[in-house]
CSV table of C-alpha atoms in Angstrom, one decimal:
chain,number,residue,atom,x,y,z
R,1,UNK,CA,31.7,-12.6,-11.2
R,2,UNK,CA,32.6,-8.6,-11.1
R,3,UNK,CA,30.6,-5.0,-10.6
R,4,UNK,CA,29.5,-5.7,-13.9
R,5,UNK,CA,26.4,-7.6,-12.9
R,6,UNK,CA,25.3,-4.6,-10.5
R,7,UNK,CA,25.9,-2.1,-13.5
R,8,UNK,CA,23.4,-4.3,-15.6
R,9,UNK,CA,20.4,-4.2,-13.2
R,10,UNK,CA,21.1,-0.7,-12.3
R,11,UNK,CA,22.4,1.5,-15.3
R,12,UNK,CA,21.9,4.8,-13.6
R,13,UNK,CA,24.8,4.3,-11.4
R,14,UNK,CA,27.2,7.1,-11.1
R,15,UNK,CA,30.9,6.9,-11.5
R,16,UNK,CA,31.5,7.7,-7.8
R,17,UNK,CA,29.0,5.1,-7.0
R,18,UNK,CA,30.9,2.2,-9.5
R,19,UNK,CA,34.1,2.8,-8.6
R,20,UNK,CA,32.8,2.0,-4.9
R,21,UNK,CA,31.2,-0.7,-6.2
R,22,UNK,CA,34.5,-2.1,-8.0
R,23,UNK,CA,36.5,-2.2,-5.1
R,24,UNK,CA,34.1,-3.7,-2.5
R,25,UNK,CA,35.4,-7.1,-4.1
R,26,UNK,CA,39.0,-6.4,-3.8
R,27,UNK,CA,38.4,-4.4,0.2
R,28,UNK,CA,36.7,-7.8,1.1
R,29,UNK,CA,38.9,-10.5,-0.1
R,30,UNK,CA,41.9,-8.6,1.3
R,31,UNK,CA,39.7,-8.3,5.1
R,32,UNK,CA,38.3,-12.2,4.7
R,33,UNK,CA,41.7,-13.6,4.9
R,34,UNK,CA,42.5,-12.0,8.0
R,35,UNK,CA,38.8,-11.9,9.6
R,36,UNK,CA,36.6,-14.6,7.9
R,37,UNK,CA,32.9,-12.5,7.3
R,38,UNK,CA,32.1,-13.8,4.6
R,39,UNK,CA,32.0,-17.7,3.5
R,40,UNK,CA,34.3,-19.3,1.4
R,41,UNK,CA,31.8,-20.3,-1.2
R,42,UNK,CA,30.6,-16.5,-1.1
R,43,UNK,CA,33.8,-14.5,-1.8
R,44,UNK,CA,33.8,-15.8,-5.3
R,45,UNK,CA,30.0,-14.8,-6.1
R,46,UNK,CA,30.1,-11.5,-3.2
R,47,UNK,CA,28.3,-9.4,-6.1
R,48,UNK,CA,25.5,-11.9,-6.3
R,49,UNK,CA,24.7,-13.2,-3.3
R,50,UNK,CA,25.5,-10.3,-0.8
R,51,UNK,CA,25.4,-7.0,-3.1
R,52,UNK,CA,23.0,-7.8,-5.5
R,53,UNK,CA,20.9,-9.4,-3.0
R,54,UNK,CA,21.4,-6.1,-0.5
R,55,UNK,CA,20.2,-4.1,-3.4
R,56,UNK,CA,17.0,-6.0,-3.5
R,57,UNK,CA,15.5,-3.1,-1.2
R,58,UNK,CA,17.1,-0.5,-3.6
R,59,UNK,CA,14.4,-2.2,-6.5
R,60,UNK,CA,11.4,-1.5,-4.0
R,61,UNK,CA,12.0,1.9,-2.1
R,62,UNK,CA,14.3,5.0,-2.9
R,63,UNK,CA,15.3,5.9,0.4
R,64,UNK,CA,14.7,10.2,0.6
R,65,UNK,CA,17.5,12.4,1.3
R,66,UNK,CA,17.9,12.9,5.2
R,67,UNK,CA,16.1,9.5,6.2
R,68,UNK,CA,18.4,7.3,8.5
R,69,UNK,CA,18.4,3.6,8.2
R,70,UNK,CA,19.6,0.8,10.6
R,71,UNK,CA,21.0,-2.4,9.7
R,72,UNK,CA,21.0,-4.7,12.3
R,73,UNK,CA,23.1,-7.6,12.7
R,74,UNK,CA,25.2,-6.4,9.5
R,75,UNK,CA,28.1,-9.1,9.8
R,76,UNK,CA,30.3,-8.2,6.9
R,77,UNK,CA,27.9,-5.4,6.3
R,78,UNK,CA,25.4,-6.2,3.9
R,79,UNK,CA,22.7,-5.2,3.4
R,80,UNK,CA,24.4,-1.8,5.3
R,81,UNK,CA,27.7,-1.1,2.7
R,82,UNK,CA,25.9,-1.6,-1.1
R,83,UNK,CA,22.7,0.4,0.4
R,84,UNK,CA,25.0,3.1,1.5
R,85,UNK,CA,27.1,3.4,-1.7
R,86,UNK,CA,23.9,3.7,-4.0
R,87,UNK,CA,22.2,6.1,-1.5
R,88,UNK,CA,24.9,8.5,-0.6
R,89,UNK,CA,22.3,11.1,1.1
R,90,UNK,CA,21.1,8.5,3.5
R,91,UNK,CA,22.3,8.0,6.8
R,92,UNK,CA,23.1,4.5,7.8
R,93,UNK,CA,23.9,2.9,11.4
R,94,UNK,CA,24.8,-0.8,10.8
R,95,UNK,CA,24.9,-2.6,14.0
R,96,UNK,CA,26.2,-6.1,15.3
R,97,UNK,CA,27.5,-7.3,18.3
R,98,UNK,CA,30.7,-9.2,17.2
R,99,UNK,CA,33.4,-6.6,17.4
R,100,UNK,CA,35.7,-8.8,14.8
R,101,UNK,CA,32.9,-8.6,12.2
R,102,UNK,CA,32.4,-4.8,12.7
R,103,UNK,CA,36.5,-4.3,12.7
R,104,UNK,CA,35.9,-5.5,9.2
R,105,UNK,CA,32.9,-3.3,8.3
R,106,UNK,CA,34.9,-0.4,9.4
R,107,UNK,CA,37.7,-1.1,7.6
R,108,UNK,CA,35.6,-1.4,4.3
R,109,UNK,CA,34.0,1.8,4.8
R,110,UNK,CA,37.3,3.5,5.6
R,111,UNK,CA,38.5,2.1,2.0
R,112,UNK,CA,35.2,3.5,0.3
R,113,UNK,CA,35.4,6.8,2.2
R,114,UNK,CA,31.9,6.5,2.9
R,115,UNK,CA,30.8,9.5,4.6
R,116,UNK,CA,27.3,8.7,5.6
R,117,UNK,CA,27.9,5.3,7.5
R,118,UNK,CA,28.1,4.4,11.1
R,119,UNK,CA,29.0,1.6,13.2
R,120,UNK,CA,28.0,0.3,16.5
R,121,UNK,CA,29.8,-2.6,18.3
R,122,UNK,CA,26.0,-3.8,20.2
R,123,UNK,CA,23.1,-5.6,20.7
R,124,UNK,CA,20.6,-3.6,18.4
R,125,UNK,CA,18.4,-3.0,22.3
R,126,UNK,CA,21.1,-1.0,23.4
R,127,UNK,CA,20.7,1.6,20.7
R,128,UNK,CA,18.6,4.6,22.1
R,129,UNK,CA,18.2,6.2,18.9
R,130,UNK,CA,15.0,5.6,16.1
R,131,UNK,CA,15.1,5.3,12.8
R,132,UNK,CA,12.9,6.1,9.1
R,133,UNK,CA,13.7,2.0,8.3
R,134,UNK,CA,15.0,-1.0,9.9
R,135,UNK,CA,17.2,-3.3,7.4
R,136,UNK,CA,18.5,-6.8,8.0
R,137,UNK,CA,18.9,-10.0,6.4
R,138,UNK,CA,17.8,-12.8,8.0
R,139,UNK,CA,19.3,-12.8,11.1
R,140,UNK,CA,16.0,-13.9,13.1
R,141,UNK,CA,12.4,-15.4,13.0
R,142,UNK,CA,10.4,-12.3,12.4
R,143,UNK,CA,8.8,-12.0,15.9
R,144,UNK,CA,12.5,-12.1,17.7
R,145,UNK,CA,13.2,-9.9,15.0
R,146,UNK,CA,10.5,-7.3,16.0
R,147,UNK,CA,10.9,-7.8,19.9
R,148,UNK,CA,14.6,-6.6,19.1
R,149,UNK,CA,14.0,-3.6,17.2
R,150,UNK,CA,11.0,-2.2,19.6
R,151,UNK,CA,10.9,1.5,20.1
R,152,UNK,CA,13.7,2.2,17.6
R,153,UNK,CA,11.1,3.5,14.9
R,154,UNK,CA,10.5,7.4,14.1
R,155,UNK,CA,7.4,8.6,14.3
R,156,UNK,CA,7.6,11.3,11.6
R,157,UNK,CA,7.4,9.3,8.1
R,158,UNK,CA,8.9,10.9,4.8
R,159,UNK,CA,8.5,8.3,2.7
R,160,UNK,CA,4.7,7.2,1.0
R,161,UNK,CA,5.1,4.0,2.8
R,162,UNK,CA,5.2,4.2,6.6
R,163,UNK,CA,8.1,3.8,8.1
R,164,UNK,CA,8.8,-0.1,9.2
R,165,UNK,CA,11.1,-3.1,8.3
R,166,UNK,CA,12.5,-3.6,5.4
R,167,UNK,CA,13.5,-7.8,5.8
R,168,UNK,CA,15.2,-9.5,3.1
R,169,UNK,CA,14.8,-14.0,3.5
R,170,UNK,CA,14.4,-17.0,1.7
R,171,UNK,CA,12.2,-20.0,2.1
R,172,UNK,CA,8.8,-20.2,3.4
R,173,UNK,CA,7.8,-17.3,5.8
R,174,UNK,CA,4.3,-17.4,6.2
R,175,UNK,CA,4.3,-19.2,9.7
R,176,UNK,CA,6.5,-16.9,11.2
R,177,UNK,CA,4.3,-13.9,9.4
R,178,UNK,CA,1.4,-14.8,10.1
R,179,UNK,CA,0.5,-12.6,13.5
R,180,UNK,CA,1.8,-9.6,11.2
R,181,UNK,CA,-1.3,-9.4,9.2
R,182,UNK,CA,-0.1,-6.0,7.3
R,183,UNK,CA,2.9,-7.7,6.4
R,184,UNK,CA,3.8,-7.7,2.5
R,185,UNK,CA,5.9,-10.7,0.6
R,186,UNK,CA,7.9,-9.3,-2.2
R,187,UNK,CA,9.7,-12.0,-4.5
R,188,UNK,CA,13.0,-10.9,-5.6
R,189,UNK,CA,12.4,-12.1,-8.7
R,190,UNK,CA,10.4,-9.7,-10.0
R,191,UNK,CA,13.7,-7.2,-10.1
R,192,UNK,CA,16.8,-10.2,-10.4
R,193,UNK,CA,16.7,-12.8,-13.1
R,194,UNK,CA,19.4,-14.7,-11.7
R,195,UNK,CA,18.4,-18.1,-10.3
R,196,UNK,CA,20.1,-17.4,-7.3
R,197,UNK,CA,17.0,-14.9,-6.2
R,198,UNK,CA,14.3,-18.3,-6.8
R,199,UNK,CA,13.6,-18.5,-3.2
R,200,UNK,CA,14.8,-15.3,-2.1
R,201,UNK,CA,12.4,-12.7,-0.7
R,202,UNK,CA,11.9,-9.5,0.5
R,203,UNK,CA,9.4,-8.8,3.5
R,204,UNK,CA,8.0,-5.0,4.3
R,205,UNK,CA,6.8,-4.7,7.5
R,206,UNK,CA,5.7,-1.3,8.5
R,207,UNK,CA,5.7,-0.3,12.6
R,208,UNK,CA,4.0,2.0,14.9
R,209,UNK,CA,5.8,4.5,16.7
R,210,UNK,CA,5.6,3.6,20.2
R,211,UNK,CA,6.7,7.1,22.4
């Protein structure tokens, strides 16, 4: 599977932002021999499952120019790297605390020459600064999730949603939802036709700012 199937559900793209996307594939299968990020299984279908998927966030909110966003517990750097590529005006802190996995997100941005990324080698609680979004991918039960990320929200908001979590997961999430009442579910196949995205979701959970 190449770029191509990125290019398809977003035609906008420009050529800065393709040829990034063209040579995430090669940057990772280079990296994944020496530091395995990124399964087996997954290296052959990386545009699918871990770009494609990242950009599930990309289909519900255009992140302004000047808002920061924190991806915690990035691994290889997804959702982080694709949502940093298609939103080059963005600033993006993508956070984990296994030092081999962000060696390997380091070296990926390097290859991109992504400007507007940051890495911290951390436990997301040890970050003092706050932030217009919080991205992840399923790293968590939402409630750990929250407890993690407490205080790291900006109070300001420049988006028409307020700021909050931006969650992508599969399965069945209402039990772990359901003491976030102003939680919102959507299905990632409302933007993907692939059958890849039938149980995958997107959760949008927005925070108070706690000073």
């Amino acid at each position: 599977m190449t770029a191509e199937i990125i290019f398809e559900n977003f035609p906008n793209l420009s050529e800065d932002q393709k040829r990034r996307f063209e040579k995430l594939e090669e940057l990772y299968k280079d990296w994944n021999q020496k530091i395995n990020v990124v399964s087996r299984k997954d290296i052959d279908e990386l545009y699918l499952r871990h770009v494609l998927h990242s950009l599930g966030i990309a289909k519900f909110i255009q992140f302004k120019e000047g808002s920061s966003v924190l991806d915690v517990g990035t691994g290889g750097g997804f959702p982080g790297i694709p949502l940093a590529i298609f939103f080059p005006e963005v600033e993006f802190t993508l956070v984990d605390s296994i030092g081999k996995k962000i060696k390997v997100v380091n070296e990926v941005v390097e290859g991109l020459q992504l400007t507007n990324v940051k890495t911290i080698n951390a436990r997301v609680e040890e970050i003092p600064d706050r932030f217009d979004f919080i991205v992840s991918r399923a790293v968590a039960a939402m409630p750990t999730f929250v407890h993690w990320v407490k205080g790291k929200i900006k109070k300001e908001s420049k988006h028409d949603i307020r700021n909050g979590i931006l969650y992508l997961k599969g399965g069945d999430l209402q039990d772990e939802l359901k003491e976030y009442r102003n939680a919102e579910i959507f299905e990632l196949t409302n933007y993907f036709k692939e059958d890849f995205f039938e149980t995958k979701k997107m959760v949008y959970l927005p925070l108070k700012y706690k000073g």
